[in-house]
Coordinates of N, CA and C in Angstrom, one line a residue:
Chain A
G674 N 60.7 64.4 -12.4 CA 60.8 64.2 -13.9 C 60.6 62.7 -14.2
E675 N 60.8 62.3 -15.4 CA 60.7 60.9 -15.8 C 61.9 60.2 -15.3
S676 N 61.7 59.0 -14.9 CA 62.8 58.1 -14.5 C 62.5 56.7 -14.7
V677 N 63.4 55.9 -15.0 CA 63.3 54.5 -15.1 C 64.4 53.9 -14.3
G678 N 64.1 53.1 -13.3 CA 65.2 52.6 -12.4 C 65.1 51.1 -12.2
L679 N 66.1 50.5 -11.8 CA 66.2 49.1 -11.6 C 66.4 48.8 -10.1
H680 N 65.8 47.7 -9.6 CA 65.9 47.4 -8.2 C 67.3 46.8 -7.8
L681 N 67.8 45.9 -8.7 CA 69.1 45.2 -8.4 C 70.1 45.5 -9.4
P682 N 71.2 46.0 -8.9 CA 72.3 46.3 -9.9 C 73.0 45.1 -10.4
T683 N 73.1 44.0 -9.6 CA 73.8 42.8 -10.0 C 73.0 41.6 -9.6
L684 N 72.9 40.7 -10.5 CA 72.1 39.4 -10.3 C 73.0 38.3 -10.7
S685 N 73.3 37.3 -9.8 CA 74.1 36.1 -10.1 C 73.1 34.9 -10.0
V686 N 73.2 34.1 -11.1 CA 72.3 32.9 -11.1 C 73.1 31.7 -11.6
Q687 N 72.7 30.6 -11.2 CA 73.3 29.3 -11.6 C 72.8 29.0 -13.0
E688 N 73.7 28.5 -13.8 CA 73.3 28.0 -15.2 C 72.2 27.0 -15.1
G689 N 71.2 27.3 -15.9 CA 70.0 26.4 -15.9 C 68.8 26.9 -15.1
D690 N 69.1 27.8 -14.1 CA 68.1 28.4 -13.4 C 67.4 29.5 -14.2
N691 N 66.2 29.9 -13.7 CA 65.5 31.1 -14.3 C 66.0 32.4 -13.6
S692 N 66.1 33.4 -14.5 CA 66.5 34.8 -14.0 C 65.3 35.7 -14.1
I693 N 65.2 36.6 -13.1 CA 64.2 37.6 -13.1 C 64.9 39.0 -12.9
I694 N 64.8 39.9 -13.8 CA 65.3 41.2 -13.7 C 64.2 42.2 -13.6
N695 N 64.3 43.1 -12.7 CA 63.2 44.0 -12.4 C 63.5 45.4 -12.8
C696 N 62.4 46.2 -13.0 CA 62.6 47.6 -13.4 C 61.3 48.3 -12.9
A697 N 61.6 49.5 -12.3 CA 60.5 50.4 -12.0 C 60.5 51.6 -12.8
Y698 N 59.3 52.1 -13.2 CA 59.2 53.3 -14.0 C 58.3 54.3 -13.3
S699 N 58.5 55.5 -13.6 CA 57.8 56.5 -12.8 C 56.8 57.3 -13.7
N700 N 56.9 57.2 -15.0 CA 56.0 58.0 -15.9 C 54.8 57.1 -16.2
S701 N 53.7 57.4 -15.6 CA 52.5 56.6 -15.9 C 51.9 56.8 -17.3
A702 N 52.4 57.8 -18.0 CA 52.0 58.0 -19.4 C 52.8 57.2 -20.4
S703 N 53.8 56.6 -19.9 CA 54.6 55.7 -20.9 C 53.7 54.5 -21.3
D704 N 53.8 54.3 -22.6 CA 52.9 53.2 -23.2 C 53.7 52.2 -24.0
Y705 N 55.0 52.2 -23.9 CA 55.8 51.3 -24.6 C 57.1 51.0 -23.9
F706 N 57.5 49.8 -23.7 CA 58.6 49.4 -22.9 C 59.5 48.4 -23.7
I707 N 60.8 48.5 -23.5 CA 61.7 47.7 -24.2 C 62.8 47.1 -23.3
W708 N 63.2 45.9 -23.5 CA 64.3 45.4 -22.8 C 65.5 45.2 -23.8
Y709 N 66.7 45.7 -23.4 CA 67.9 45.6 -24.2 C 68.9 44.8 -23.4
K710 N 69.7 44.0 -24.2 CA 70.8 43.3 -23.6 C 72.1 43.9 -24.2
Q711 N 73.1 44.2 -23.3 CA 74.3 44.7 -23.7 C 75.5 43.9 -23.3
E712 N 76.1 43.2 -24.2 CA 77.3 42.4 -23.9 C 78.5 43.3 -23.8
S713 N 79.6 42.9 -23.2 CA 80.8 43.7 -23.0 C 81.3 44.1 -24.3
G714 N 81.6 45.5 -24.4 CA 82.2 46.0 -25.6 C 81.2 46.1 -26.8
K715 N 79.9 45.9 -26.6 CA 79.0 45.9 -27.8 C 77.9 46.9 -27.5
G716 N 77.1 47.3 -28.5 CA 76.0 48.1 -28.4 C 74.8 47.3 -27.8
P717 N 73.8 48.0 -27.3 CA 72.6 47.4 -26.8 C 71.9 46.6 -27.9
Q718 N 71.3 45.5 -27.6 CA 70.7 44.6 -28.5 C 69.2 44.4 -28.1
F719 N 68.3 44.6 -28.9 CA 66.9 44.5 -28.6 C 66.6 43.0 -28.2
I720 N 65.8 42.9 -27.1 CA 65.4 41.5 -26.7 C 63.9 41.3 -26.9
I721 N 63.1 42.2 -26.3 CA 61.7 42.1 -26.3 C 61.0 43.4 -25.9
D722 N 59.8 43.6 -26.4 CA 59.1 44.8 -26.1 C 57.7 44.5 -25.7
I723 N 57.0 45.5 -25.1 CA 55.6 45.3 -24.7 C 54.9 46.7 -24.7
R724 N 53.7 46.7 -25.2 CA 52.9 47.9 -25.1 C 52.1 47.9 -23.8
S725 N 51.6 49.0 -23.4 CA 50.9 49.1 -22.2 C 49.5 48.5 -22.2
N726 N 49.0 48.1 -23.3 CA 47.7 47.4 -23.4 C 47.8 45.9 -23.2
M727 N 49.1 45.5 -22.9 CA 49.3 44.1 -22.6 C 50.0 44.0 -21.2
D728 N 49.8 42.8 -20.6 CA 50.5 42.6 -19.3 C 51.6 41.5 -19.4
K729 N 51.6 40.8 -20.5 CA 52.6 39.8 -20.6 C 52.9 39.6 -22.1
R730 N 54.2 39.3 -22.4 CA 54.6 39.0 -23.8 C 55.7 38.0 -23.7
Q731 N 55.7 37.0 -24.6 CA 56.7 36.0 -24.5 C 57.5 35.9 -25.8
G732 N 58.8 35.7 -25.6 CA 59.7 35.4 -26.8 C 60.3 34.1 -26.6
Q733 N 61.4 33.9 -27.2 CA 62.2 32.7 -27.1 C 63.0 32.7 -25.8
R734 N 62.6 32.0 -24.8 CA 63.2 31.9 -23.5 C 63.0 33.1 -22.6
V735 N 62.4 34.2 -23.2 CA 62.2 35.4 -22.4 C 60.8 35.8 -22.3
T736 N 60.4 36.3 -21.2 CA 59.0 36.8 -21.0 C 59.1 38.2 -20.3
V737 N 58.4 39.1 -20.8 CA 58.3 40.4 -20.2 C 56.9 40.5 -19.5
L738 N 56.9 41.0 -18.3 CA 55.7 41.2 -17.5 C 55.6 42.7 -17.2
L739 N 54.4 43.2 -17.4 CA 54.1 44.6 -17.1 C 53.0 44.8 -16.1
N740 N 53.3 45.4 -15.0 CA 52.2 45.7 -14.0 C 52.1 47.2 -13.9
K741 N 51.0 47.7 -14.6 CA 50.8 49.2 -14.7 C 50.4 49.8 -13.3
T742 N 49.7 48.9 -12.5 CA 49.2 49.4 -11.2 C 50.4 49.9 -10.4
V743 N 51.5 49.2 -10.3 CA 52.6 49.5 -9.5 C 53.8 50.0 -10.4
K744 N 53.5 50.2 -11.6 CA 54.6 50.7 -12.6 C 55.8 49.9 -12.5
H745 N 55.7 48.6 -12.7 CA 56.8 47.7 -12.6 C 56.9 46.8 -13.9
L746 N 58.1 46.6 -14.3 CA 58.4 45.8 -15.5 C 59.4 44.7 -15.1
S747 N 59.2 43.5 -15.6 CA 60.2 42.5 -15.3 C 60.6 41.7 -16.6
L748 N 61.8 41.2 -16.6 CA 62.2 40.3 -17.7 C 62.6 39.0 -17.1
Q749 N 62.0 38.0 -17.6 CA 62.2 36.6 -17.1 C 63.0 35.9 -18.2
I750 N 64.1 35.3 -17.8 CA 64.9 34.4 -18.7 C 64.8 33.0 -18.2
A751 N 64.3 32.1 -19.0 CA 64.2 30.7 -18.6 C 65.5 30.0 -19.0
A752 N 65.9 29.0 -18.1 CA 67.1 28.2 -18.3 C 68.3 29.0 -18.7
T753 N 68.7 29.9 -17.8 CA 69.7 30.9 -18.1 C 71.0 30.2 -18.5
Q754 N 71.6 30.7 -19.5 CA 72.8 30.2 -20.1 C 74.0 31.1 -19.9
P755 N 75.2 30.6 -20.0 CA 76.4 31.5 -19.8 C 76.3 32.7 -20.8
G756 N 75.8 32.4 -22.0 CA 75.7 33.5 -23.0 C 74.7 34.6 -22.7
D757 N 74.0 34.4 -21.6 CA 73.0 35.4 -21.2 C 73.7 36.4 -20.3
S758 N 74.9 36.2 -19.9 CA 75.7 37.1 -19.0 C 75.9 38.4 -19.8
A759 N 75.4 39.5 -19.2 CA 75.4 40.8 -19.9 C 74.8 41.8 -18.9
V760 N 74.7 43.1 -19.4 CA 73.9 44.1 -18.7 C 72.6 44.2 -19.4
Y761 N 71.5 44.3 -18.6 CA 70.2 44.4 -19.2 C 69.6 45.7 -18.8
F762 N 69.1 46.4 -19.8 CA 68.5 47.7 -19.6 C 67.0 47.6 -19.9
C763 N 66.2 48.3 -19.1 CA 64.8 48.5 -19.5 C 64.7 50.0 -20.0
A764 N 63.8 50.2 -20.9 CA 63.6 51.6 -21.5 C 62.1 51.8 -21.7
E765 N 61.7 53.1 -21.6 CA 60.3 53.4 -21.7 C 60.2 54.6 -22.7
K766 N 59.0 54.7 -23.2 CA 58.7 55.9 -23.9 C 57.2 56.1 -24.0
N767 N 56.8 57.3 -24.3 CA 55.4 57.7 -24.5 C 55.3 57.9 -26.0
T768 N 54.6 57.1 -26.7 CA 54.6 57.1 -28.2 C 53.8 58.3 -28.7
E769 N 53.0 59.0 -27.8 CA 52.3 60.2 -28.2 C 53.3 61.4 -28.4
Y770 N 54.5 61.3 -27.8 CA 55.4 62.4 -27.8 C 56.8 62.0 -28.4
G771 N 56.7 61.4 -29.6 CA 57.9 61.1 -30.3 C 58.5 59.8 -30.0
N772 N 59.8 59.7 -30.2 CA 60.5 58.4 -30.1 C 61.6 58.4 -29.1
K773 N 61.6 59.3 -28.1 CA 62.7 59.3 -27.2 C 62.5 58.2 -26.1
L774 N 63.5 57.4 -26.0 CA 63.5 56.4 -25.0 C 64.2 56.9 -23.7
V775 N 63.7 56.5 -22.6 CA 64.4 56.8 -21.3 C 64.9 55.5 -20.8
F776 N 66.2 55.4 -20.5 CA 66.8 54.2 -20.1 C 67.0 54.1 -18.6
G777 N 66.9 52.9 -18.1 CA 67.3 52.7 -16.7 C 68.8 52.5 -16.6
A778 N 69.4 52.4 -15.4 CA 70.8 52.3 -15.2 C 71.4 50.9 -15.6
G779 N 70.6 49.9 -15.6 CA 71.0 48.6 -16.0 C 71.2 47.6 -14.8
T780 N 71.1 46.4 -15.1 CA 71.3 45.3 -14.2 C 72.3 44.3 -14.8
I781 N 73.4 44.0 -14.0 CA 74.4 43.1 -14.5 C 73.9 41.7 -14.2
L782 N 73.8 40.8 -15.2 CA 73.4 39.4 -14.9 C 74.7 38.6 -15.1
R783 N 75.0 37.8 -14.0 CA 76.2 36.9 -14.1 C 75.7 35.5 -14.0
V784 N 76.1 34.7 -14.9 CA 75.6 33.3 -14.9 C 76.8 32.4 -14.5
K785 N 76.6 31.7 -13.4 CA 77.7 30.8 -12.9 C 77.5 29.4 -13.5
S786 N 78.6 28.8 -13.9 CA 78.5 27.5 -14.5 C 78.8 26.4 -13.4
Chain B
N543 N 72.1 43.6 -44.9 CA 72.2 44.9 -44.3 C 73.3 44.9 -43.3
A544 N 74.2 46.0 -43.3 CA 75.2 46.1 -42.2 C 74.6 46.7 -40.9
G545 N 73.4 47.3 -41.0 CA 72.8 47.9 -39.8 C 73.3 49.3 -39.6
V546 N 73.7 49.5 -38.3 CA 74.3 50.8 -37.9 C 75.8 50.6 -37.7
T547 N 76.5 51.3 -38.4 CA 78.0 51.3 -38.3 C 78.5 52.6 -37.7
Q548 N 79.6 52.5 -36.9 CA 80.2 53.6 -36.3 C 81.7 53.6 -36.5
T549 N 82.3 54.7 -36.7 CA 83.8 54.8 -36.7 C 84.2 56.1 -36.1
P550 N 85.3 56.1 -35.4 CA 86.2 55.0 -35.1 C 85.7 54.1 -34.0
K551 N 86.3 53.0 -33.7 CA 86.0 52.2 -32.5 C 86.6 52.8 -31.2
F552 N 87.7 53.3 -31.3 CA 88.4 53.9 -30.2 C 89.1 55.2 -30.6
R553 N 89.2 56.1 -29.6 CA 89.9 57.3 -29.9 C 90.4 58.0 -28.6
I554 N 91.6 58.5 -28.6 CA 92.1 59.3 -27.5 C 92.3 60.7 -27.9
L555 N 91.7 61.6 -27.2 CA 91.9 63.0 -27.6 C 92.6 63.8 -26.5
K556 N 93.3 64.9 -26.8 CA 93.8 65.8 -25.8 C 92.7 66.9 -25.6
I557 N 92.7 67.4 -24.4 CA 91.8 68.5 -24.0 C 91.9 69.6 -25.1
G558 N 90.7 70.0 -25.5 CA 90.7 71.1 -26.5 C 90.7 70.7 -28.0
Q559 N 91.0 69.4 -28.2 CA 91.0 68.9 -29.6 C 89.5 68.7 -30.1
S560 N 89.3 68.6 -31.3 CA 88.0 68.3 -31.9 C 88.0 67.1 -32.7
M561 N 86.8 66.5 -32.9 CA 86.7 65.3 -33.7 C 85.3 65.1 -34.1
T562 N 85.1 64.2 -35.1 CA 83.8 63.9 -35.5 C 83.6 62.4 -35.4
L563 N 82.6 61.9 -34.8 CA 82.2 60.5 -34.7 C 81.2 60.2 -35.8
Q564 N 81.5 59.2 -36.6 CA 80.7 58.9 -37.8 C 79.7 57.8 -37.5
C565 N 78.5 58.0 -38.1 CA 77.5 57.0 -37.9 C 76.7 56.9 -39.2
T566 N 76.5 55.6 -39.7 CA 75.8 55.4 -40.9 C 74.9 54.2 -40.7
Q567 N 73.7 54.3 -41.3 CA 72.7 53.2 -41.2 C 72.2 52.9 -42.7
D568 N 72.0 51.7 -43.0 CA 71.5 51.3 -44.3 C 70.2 50.7 -44.3
M569 N 69.4 51.0 -43.3 CA 68.0 50.4 -43.1 C 66.9 51.4 -43.6
N570 N 67.3 52.5 -44.1 CA 66.4 53.6 -44.5 C 65.5 54.0 -43.4
H571 N 66.1 54.1 -42.2 CA 65.4 54.6 -41.0 C 65.3 56.1 -41.1
N572 N 64.1 56.6 -40.6 CA 64.0 58.1 -40.6 C 64.6 58.7 -39.3
Y573 N 64.5 58.0 -38.2 CA 65.1 58.6 -37.0 C 66.5 58.1 -36.7
M574 N 67.3 59.0 -36.2 CA 68.7 58.6 -35.8 C 69.0 59.3 -34.5
Y575 N 69.8 58.7 -33.7 CA 70.1 59.2 -32.3 C 71.6 59.0 -31.9
W576 N 72.0 59.9 -31.0 CA 73.3 59.7 -30.4 C 73.1 59.7 -28.9
Y577 N 73.7 58.6 -28.3 CA 73.7 58.5 -26.9 C 75.1 58.4 -26.3
R578 N 75.3 58.7 -25.1 CA 76.6 58.5 -24.4 C 76.3 57.6 -23.2
Q579 N 77.2 56.7 -22.9 CA 77.1 55.8 -21.8 C 78.4 55.9 -20.9
D580 N 78.2 56.4 -19.7 CA 79.3 56.5 -18.8 C 79.4 55.2 -18.0
P581 N 80.6 54.9 -17.5 CA 80.8 53.6 -16.8 C 79.7 53.3 -15.8
G582 N 79.1 52.1 -15.9 CA 78.1 51.7 -14.9 C 76.8 52.4 -14.9
M583 N 76.6 53.1 -16.0 CA 75.4 53.9 -16.1 C 74.6 53.5 -17.4
G584 N 73.3 54.0 -17.4 CA 72.5 53.8 -18.6 C 72.9 54.8 -19.7
L585 N 72.1 54.8 -20.8 CA 72.4 55.6 -21.9 C 71.6 57.0 -21.8
K586 N 72.3 58.0 -22.1 CA 71.7 59.3 -22.1 C 71.7 59.9 -23.5
L587 N 70.6 60.5 -23.9 CA 70.4 61.0 -25.3 C 71.1 62.3 -25.4
I588 N 71.9 62.4 -26.4 CA 72.7 63.7 -26.7 C 71.9 64.5 -27.7
Y589 N 71.7 64.0 -28.9 CA 70.9 64.6 -30.0 C 70.2 63.5 -30.7
Y590 N 69.1 64.0 -31.4 CA 68.5 63.0 -32.3 C 68.0 63.8 -33.6
S591 N 67.6 63.0 -34.6 CA 67.2 63.6 -35.8 C 65.9 62.8 -36.3
V592 N 64.9 63.5 -36.8 CA 63.7 62.9 -37.3 C 63.7 62.7 -38.8
G593 N 64.8 63.2 -39.4 CA 64.9 63.1 -40.9 C 66.0 64.0 -41.3
A594 N 66.3 63.9 -42.6 CA 67.4 64.7 -43.2 C 67.1 66.2 -43.0
G595 N 68.0 66.9 -42.5 CA 67.9 68.3 -42.3 C 67.3 68.8 -41.0
I596 N 66.8 67.8 -40.2 CA 66.1 68.1 -38.9 C 66.9 67.5 -37.8
T597 N 67.3 68.3 -36.8 CA 67.9 67.7 -35.6 C 67.3 68.4 -34.4
D598 N 67.5 67.7 -33.2 CA 67.0 68.3 -32.0 C 67.8 67.8 -30.8
K599 N 67.8 68.6 -29.7 CA 68.6 68.3 -28.6 C 67.9 67.2 -27.8
G600 N 68.8 66.4 -27.1 CA 68.3 65.4 -26.2 C 68.6 65.9 -24.8
E601 N 68.9 65.0 -23.9 CA 69.1 65.3 -22.5 C 70.4 66.0 -22.2
V602 N 71.5 65.6 -22.9 CA 72.8 66.1 -22.6 C 73.5 66.7 -23.8
P603 N 73.0 67.8 -24.5 CA 73.6 68.2 -25.7 C 74.8 69.1 -25.6
N604 N 75.1 69.7 -24.5 CA 76.2 70.6 -24.4 C 77.5 70.1 -24.7
G605 N 78.3 70.8 -25.6 CA 79.6 70.3 -26.0 C 79.6 69.5 -27.3
Y606 N 78.4 69.3 -27.8 CA 78.3 68.5 -29.1 C 77.5 69.2 -30.1
N607 N 77.7 68.9 -31.4 CA 76.9 69.3 -32.5 C 76.6 68.2 -33.4
V608 N 75.5 68.2 -34.1 CA 75.2 67.2 -35.1 C 74.7 67.8 -36.4
S609 N 74.7 67.0 -37.4 CA 74.1 67.4 -38.7 C 73.5 66.2 -39.3
R610 N 72.5 66.4 -40.2 CA 71.9 65.2 -40.9 C 71.6 65.7 -42.3
S611 N 72.6 65.6 -43.2 CA 72.4 66.0 -44.5 C 71.8 64.9 -45.4
T612 N 71.9 63.6 -45.0 CA 71.3 62.5 -45.7 C 70.6 61.6 -44.8
T613 N 69.8 60.8 -45.3 CA 69.0 59.8 -44.4 C 70.0 58.9 -43.7
E614 N 71.1 58.5 -44.4 CA 72.0 57.5 -43.9 C 72.9 57.9 -42.8
D615 N 73.4 59.2 -42.9 CA 74.5 59.6 -42.1 C 74.1 60.6 -41.0
F616 N 74.7 60.4 -39.8 CA 74.4 61.3 -38.7 C 75.6 61.5 -37.8
P617 N 76.6 62.4 -38.3 CA 77.8 62.5 -37.5 C 77.6 63.4 -36.3
L618 N 78.4 63.1 -35.3 CA 78.4 63.8 -34.0 C 79.8 64.5 -33.9
R619 N 79.7 65.8 -33.6 CA 80.9 66.6 -33.6 C 81.2 67.1 -32.2
L620 N 82.5 66.9 -31.7 CA 83.0 67.5 -30.5 C 83.9 68.6 -30.8
E621 N 83.6 69.8 -30.5 CA 84.5 70.9 -30.9 C 85.7 71.2 -30.0
L622 N 85.5 71.2 -28.7 CA 86.5 71.4 -27.7 C 86.5 70.3 -26.6
A623 N 87.2 69.2 -26.9 CA 87.1 68.1 -26.0 C 87.4 68.4 -24.6
A624 N 86.7 67.8 -23.7 CA 86.9 68.0 -22.2 C 86.9 66.6 -21.6
P625 N 87.6 66.5 -20.5 CA 87.6 65.1 -19.8 C 86.2 64.6 -19.5
S626 N 85.3 65.5 -19.2 CA 83.9 65.1 -18.9 C 83.2 64.4 -20.1
Q627 N 83.8 64.5 -21.3 CA 83.3 63.8 -22.5 C 83.8 62.4 -22.7
T628 N 84.7 62.0 -21.8 CA 85.2 60.6 -21.8 C 84.0 59.7 -21.6
S629 N 83.7 58.8 -22.6 CA 82.5 58.0 -22.5 C 82.5 57.0 -23.7
V630 N 81.5 56.2 -23.7 CA 81.3 55.4 -24.9 C 80.0 56.0 -25.6
Y631 N 80.2 56.2 -26.9 CA 79.1 56.9 -27.7 C 78.5 55.8 -28.6
F632 N 77.2 55.8 -28.5 CA 76.4 54.9 -29.3 C 75.5 55.7 -30.3
C633 N 75.5 55.3 -31.5 CA 74.5 55.8 -32.5 C 73.4 54.7 -32.6
A634 N 72.2 55.2 -32.9 CA 71.1 54.3 -33.1 C 70.1 54.8 -34.1
S635 N 69.3 53.9 -34.7 CA 68.4 54.4 -35.7 C 67.1 53.6 -35.5
S636 N 66.0 54.2 -36.0 CA 64.7 53.5 -36.0 C 63.8 54.0 -37.1
Y637 N 62.8 53.2 -37.4 CA 61.8 53.7 -38.3 C 60.5 54.0 -37.5
Y638 N 60.3 55.3 -37.4 CA 59.3 55.8 -36.5 C 58.0 56.2 -37.2
R639 N 56.9 55.7 -36.7 CA 55.6 56.1 -37.1 C 54.8 56.4 -35.9
T640 N 53.9 57.4 -36.0 CA 53.2 57.9 -34.8 C 52.5 56.7 -34.1
K641 N 52.7 56.6 -32.8 CA 52.0 55.7 -31.9 C 52.3 54.2 -32.3
A642 N 53.3 54.0 -33.1 CA 53.7 52.6 -33.4 C 54.8 52.1 -32.5
R643 N 54.7 50.8 -32.4 CA 55.9 50.1 -31.7 C 57.0 50.2 -32.7
D644 N 58.2 50.6 -32.3 CA 59.3 50.6 -33.1 C 60.6 50.4 -32.3
T645 N 61.6 49.9 -32.8 CA 62.7 49.5 -32.1 C 63.9 50.3 -32.5
Q646 N 64.7 50.8 -31.6 CA 66.0 51.4 -32.0 C 67.1 50.4 -32.1
Y647 N 67.8 50.5 -33.2 CA 68.9 49.5 -33.4 C 70.2 50.3 -33.2
F648 N 71.1 49.7 -32.4 CA 72.3 50.4 -32.0 C 73.5 49.9 -32.8
G649 N 74.5 50.9 -32.9 CA 75.8 50.5 -33.5 C 76.7 50.0 -32.4
P650 N 77.9 49.6 -32.7 CA 78.8 48.9 -31.8 C 79.5 49.9 -30.8
G651 N 79.4 51.2 -31.1 CA 79.9 52.2 -30.1 C 81.3 52.7 -30.5
T652 N 81.6 53.9 -30.0 CA 82.9 54.5 -30.1 C 83.4 54.8 -28.7
R653 N 84.5 54.3 -28.3 CA 85.1 54.5 -26.9 C 86.0 55.7 -27.0
L654 N 85.6 56.8 -26.4 CA 86.4 58.0 -26.4 C 87.0 58.4 -25.1
T655 N 88.3 58.7 -25.1 CA 89.0 59.1 -23.8 C 89.6 60.5 -24.1
V656 N 89.3 61.4 -23.2 CA 89.9 62.7 -23.3 C 90.9 63.0 -22.2
L657 N 92.1 63.2 -22.5 CA 93.2 63.4 -21.5 C 93.7 64.8 -21.4

């Protein structure tokens, strides 16, 4: 069945370094991908998204890369800050078939000062 | 806009009790969703609604019911609470159009414990 998974459950980085969070997806028909950030005790917050007709999209300090050949998604955070500490989820969907998102299990990002 | 609001924030239930988790959005979104998140896990879709009067099951609907009488409100009902329903529940909404990029916006969550 469909699944979205993450390679690393926990990532620790030094403040100021760049962070890379990875995600593998199995449904080659998925055409839309989203990264969410979830801080402790809060709901998921949208960070950045990308459609399958792109391989890179940049936001403020964040970049999402999509490699459809190997069905891999990554989130890069530049100059990681303590406020970036959270759980990060990738999610996928096939826009032909409605609006259901399939979420991965999440990666914990810990930023050391 | 307040976005997506959920009440209550916390609740403890005894086995067999019932309760309704409330969810309201003020963004005029057509789609609304209920997810549950177990400790250390991702979100699993319980039910969703594509508009007032229309609901459909998600991945884990057993033990829950929903209704959507208005665009704004999407309550989730637990009829006979069981310990397996201990979780954090998130409501979300989005404005969906076919093949469009759209983002689901989440509420702050309701932490439910069933003892």
